[in-house]
Amino acid sequence: MSQASRILRPGHRIDDRYAIVEMLGAGAMGVVYRARQERLQRDVALKVLALPPSPDLVACFEREGIALAKLRHPSIVDVYDAGEHEGLAWLAMELLAGETLGDAIRRSTQLDPAELAEIAPALAEGIAAAHAAGVLHRDLKPDNVFIASASGARKTTKIVDFGVASLAGDRSEEFVGTLYYSPPEILAEKGWTPAADVWSLGVTLFHAAAGARPFQSDSLPELFELIRTGPIPDIRHIASLPSWLADSIMACIVREPTARPTAGELARMLRPRRGSVSVTTERLALQEAQKELRTNIPVVEPLVGRAREVAAVSGAIAGERLVSLIGPGGTGKTRLALEVARQEATSYRGGAWYCDLTASRTPDDIAEVVASAMGLALVQEPEPIQQVGSALASRGGCLLLLDNFEQLAAYASVIEAWLDRAPALRVLVTSRVVLRLNGEHVIEIEPQAQSDAERLFAERAVRAGVQLRAEDAVSISSIVKSVDNIPLAIELAAARLQAMSIKQLADRLDEPLRMLSAQRRGTSSRQSTLRAVVDASWNALTAEEQQVLARCSVFVGGWSLEAAEAIAGDGGADVLDLLQSLKDQSMVRIGRDDEGEVRFSMLAVLREYAAERLSFVGEADAIRARHAKHMIGWAERTTGFDPDFASRARLRSEIPNVLAAVDFSEPNAALRGILALEPVLGGHNPFLLIERVGRVLGGASDELVRLRAKLAVARASAGANPKETAELEAIAAEASRLGLPGLAAQALIALNDGDLARSDLAKLGARIEEAMRIAPAMRPILVTQIASWHLRAGRLDEALAAIEEALAGLGGAADLQLRAYRAAAVIAINLRDHERADRHSTEAIGLAERLGDRRMLVSLLNNHALTKIDLGQLAQAKDLLHRGLRTARETGQKGGEAYITGNLGMVSAVEGDLPAARGYLGATVRLASELAAFPGRAIMNAWLGWISAAEGRVDVASELIGQALASVRDIGDARSARTVELLGRQLDLIRARSCEPEEARRIVEDVERDVAEGRRSDSFLTRLAARRVALSLRPFG
């Protein structure tokens, strides 16, 4: 019987110390038995190495014993003894009764939050102890967490299976662990660190809480990409999961390792919360505590999110005497202030007092509300303000929370008088308007963060009896965005779930004011509906402020001061002063764009309300017409054949406004507006440009505008397919007939890009000559195509001369600079001039990002990756390729996606990850079948042949590589033919299984010499591939 299949029977003795009782189970490295330690009369778990004892496996087994021996912690399984018997290595460990966390998940899908609240801190404390002892686990997952039953009903949590643990000083970076729970840095080959264990712990807890892993796919390449770059699901939508536990789990699953808490920090985050998962219990405890405090702060539901805001306000009130929380109605100012006051109440000997001033209108009203809150009995003399001031001074340190102060702003001097009278007083105010008092510290309260807004809605939905499903996540996200993440609006939206589904609500929230009219019980009438809140704000405005706000409702996504003056102004009051006043009253927001220009905006709910008011006064059509005329004229003035960076930035910020103007304009003006956006839409969102042109092209009568629009659509479609080619040829012919040589040349330039994609060098040369003849002014653009033409034809010296001419004469033309740098990088890659290739690629990528040209960015990222591949920097290359792949998919570039998946497949192949390689290359072949032209198809088939060879299927490999070679020779593609030949040469290594080491060495060196002399950019790939095949057959020095 082989050692690998040996099973120890009951009664078998190990070293005369342990007697086998029964087999408990088998793992990756060993079989676990219940054994009796006779001398101490106790049962132990005996783990026996059951596979043939290779040096690596024995080392791994010994590492587990050493790691466990270093650790003594209640959350880590104890090891008692170790040894070797009859060729079998063994470990004697603590015997545990119970089940693994993995078993518990499989049994009940989701763990009970109360149970998880006990398990989580125990795991964090155990891992923290391991890290303190210099031990990394490296394979944390649910099956390596044991929930042990102890005396009575009490359970303990134990971390088991340290078989792939590493000790301090172990620099091994080989991949270990289980992929689903491995962090992104390990997949990027950066080595295991304590932070990697924290990621695995977070994913394990996520799995237990949600009943599913955060990253799940049956495709290995797709799983790699999800872990490295995919969206991280947010567990905080699970209403039954305490927010502190959900926040702790999400803190672990952060891609930047340095941003994760240490295991010790995580344990401290979890330890104080242990056993406190009941919200009801927390609220009862608060009520009891308030009996001991001098305060009337109401006990309310736990605050969802806002942790940063709470910290900011608490910090401000500690250092400032007057803090004002300013923001639009419904943004949660009151709830935030209550949370701060509750937390700070114990710091004030004179008490913390909540004062609701909603119904107050005079200074005496203010005094009466504060006196009532503090339990003061006012008398006739002196004035109420003075009586309250004296009481505040006599009580020592007090905190006053003055809520809803906006209608009392004219009487803010009351606060000033109290602060002067009571030096230890602190005042926290909520208001829609700034009080403008000396020493006032203003904090602007924005709507909630997206994730917190989604959590709030989910919690309220569950309270309304809704059973949340995974597919509801998209609708929930849409709902909270529709109401600008305003807490009041979210509460009102959730109330609608009594009568409709989450998806129905999401589909109907295009007009939030109309939909969210249900009155909430337990609120003031002013806050009973969203409209009531906005009504109160509107009624506080002057007539001039109302007019400007209503007119600015025609803007979409924000506006500039110049646009506001042109559209909202009427020769009366200064528009800037009015906008500033509206900002001070929380009706308008002011920010800056990427170029530092001031931008105004308003919340969507306020915009809807203001638009209603504009229609009510009968100005809607006139102001929209004024907006359309201004925005299209502005866009045409701002754009040009090659606008500078600042102009492009302004165009990008105004895309929503220009498109709104297009929608309100007649077809000819609408087409002009769309064409003005081509420099920022063509490369960034070509689908939008094509769709918008299609809407109005049929109704346009201006032939020149129609022709320009057709050219824009053809350019946005890349011109690489037969249909676009025919369209561009027709445009060039029509432009020539109309005497428009510049437009004809632009069509020829777009055709040239298609010829380059198809490697149709004869047509490319002819079209370049024709474009130069009819429009000599286009030479700066054409010269980069000339360089690419020479490059494709193998004339590297001519290509280099052309691109140097282009770089020398471009000046500030951003688009042309981008084309030139891309061509220069491609030439440098082919020359294997790594320094220049890296420099030009970096410059080109930076330019593309600044220009917003995401279509160009795809090829730039791919080409930059080729340089990294040639340098052997595969991790950096894969980062660039994954980034390019995401961009290609987002912009619909199947050609770019095909090239990048092909390159990812080749990199995976030379790394020895053949399943991933086959997946990527198979995807490339499928994509190529959907494209009219894809020169790389033959190379992909050749690499699939190489994989077949590495798998030992030599006949399949020979057939695939032979077909690929015939294909590239038929189309005269010398460059691809050389790559295929180099891959084919390696078949000799497969066939020559009986060759001597020296012969194998000679073949490899021959291939490397061929590669070096050919100056091919994929030299590293082919060289490494050759070595891998040789090494897999024979020892190779």
PDB file of C-alpha atoms in Angstrom, residues 304-306 328-333 445-458 476-494 509 512 602-606:
ATOM      1  CA  VAL A 304     -27.262  56.166   9.940  1.00  0.00           C
ATOM      2  CA  GLY A 305     -23.841  57.240   8.678  1.00  0.00           C
ATOM      3  CA  ARG A 306     -22.584  60.811   9.208  1.00  0.00           C
ATOM      4  CA  PRO A 328     -31.231  73.124   2.809  1.00  0.00           C
ATOM      5  CA  GLY A 329     -34.334  71.813   4.514  1.00  0.00           C
ATOM      6  CA  GLY A 330     -34.492  68.050   4.847  1.00  0.00           C
ATOM      7  CA  THR A 331     -30.729  67.401   4.806  1.00  0.00           C
ATOM      8  CA  GLY A 332     -30.703  66.110   8.389  1.00  0.00           C
ATOM      9  CA  LYS A 333     -29.262  69.096  10.273  1.00  0.00           C
ATOM     10  CA  ILE A 445     -24.305  70.217   5.823  1.00  0.00           C
ATOM     11  CA  GLU A 446     -24.552  68.388   2.527  1.00  0.00           C
ATOM     12  CA  PRO A 447     -26.929  65.508   1.728  1.00  0.00           C
ATOM     13  CA  GLN A 448     -25.756  62.073   2.833  1.00  0.00           C
ATOM     14  CA  ALA A 449     -23.004  60.099   1.147  1.00  0.00           C
ATOM     15  CA  GLN A 450     -24.346  57.639  -1.427  1.00  0.00           C
ATOM     16  CA  SER A 451     -23.603  54.494   0.587  1.00  0.00           C
ATOM     17  CA  ASP A 452     -25.149  55.957   3.760  1.00  0.00           C
ATOM     18  CA  ALA A 453     -28.216  57.126   1.844  1.00  0.00           C
ATOM     19  CA  GLU A 454     -28.687  53.614   0.453  1.00  0.00           C
ATOM     20  CA  ARG A 455     -28.352  52.146   3.960  1.00  0.00           C
ATOM     21  CA  LEU A 456     -30.948  54.576   5.314  1.00  0.00           C
ATOM     22  CA  PHE A 457     -33.442  53.663   2.599  1.00  0.00           C
ATOM     23  CA  ALA A 458     -32.796  49.937   3.069  1.00  0.00           C
ATOM     24  CA  ILE A 476     -32.232  51.666  -4.320  1.00  0.00           C
ATOM     25  CA  SER A 477     -29.198  53.448  -5.715  1.00  0.00           C
ATOM     26  CA  SER A 478     -31.387  55.115  -8.351  1.00  0.00           C
ATOM     27  CA  ILE A 479     -33.998  56.185  -5.780  1.00  0.00           C
ATOM     28  CA  VAL A 480     -31.582  57.937  -3.435  1.00  0.00           C
ATOM     29  CA  LYS A 481     -29.805  59.637  -6.345  1.00  0.00           C
ATOM     30  CA  SER A 482     -33.156  60.897  -7.653  1.00  0.00           C
ATOM     31  CA  VAL A 483     -33.713  62.752  -4.381  1.00  0.00           C
ATOM     32  CA  ASP A 484     -30.114  63.982  -4.096  1.00  0.00           C
ATOM     33  CA  ASN A 485     -29.482  61.728  -1.057  1.00  0.00           C
ATOM     34  CA  ILE A 486     -31.617  64.054   1.098  1.00  0.00           C
ATOM     35  CA  PRO A 487     -32.540  62.160   4.302  1.00  0.00           C
ATOM     36  CA  LEU A 488     -36.073  63.578   4.582  1.00  0.00           C
ATOM     37  CA  ALA A 489     -36.782  62.683   0.955  1.00  0.00           C
ATOM     38  CA  ILE A 490     -35.420  59.172   1.548  1.00  0.00           C
ATOM     39  CA  GLU A 491     -37.723  58.724   4.544  1.00  0.00           C
ATOM     40  CA  LEU A 492     -40.705  59.924   2.503  1.00  0.00           C
ATOM     41  CA  ALA A 493     -39.743  57.669  -0.415  1.00  0.00           C
ATOM     42  CA  ALA A 494     -39.545  54.631   1.855  1.00  0.00           C
ATOM     43  CA  LEU A 509     -39.201  59.287  -9.139  1.00  0.00           C
ATOM     44  CA  PRO A 512     -39.759  63.752  -6.506  1.00  0.00           C
ATOM     45  CA  MET A 602     -28.957  73.515  -6.987  1.00  0.00           C
ATOM     46  CA  LEU A 603     -30.371  70.288  -5.652  1.00  0.00           C
ATOM     47  CA  ALA A 604     -32.687  68.457  -8.047  1.00  0.00           C
ATOM     48  CA  VAL A 605     -35.678  68.872  -5.731  1.00  0.00           C
ATOM     49  CA  LEU A 606     -35.156  72.647  -5.582  1.00  0.00           C
TER      50      LEU A 606
END
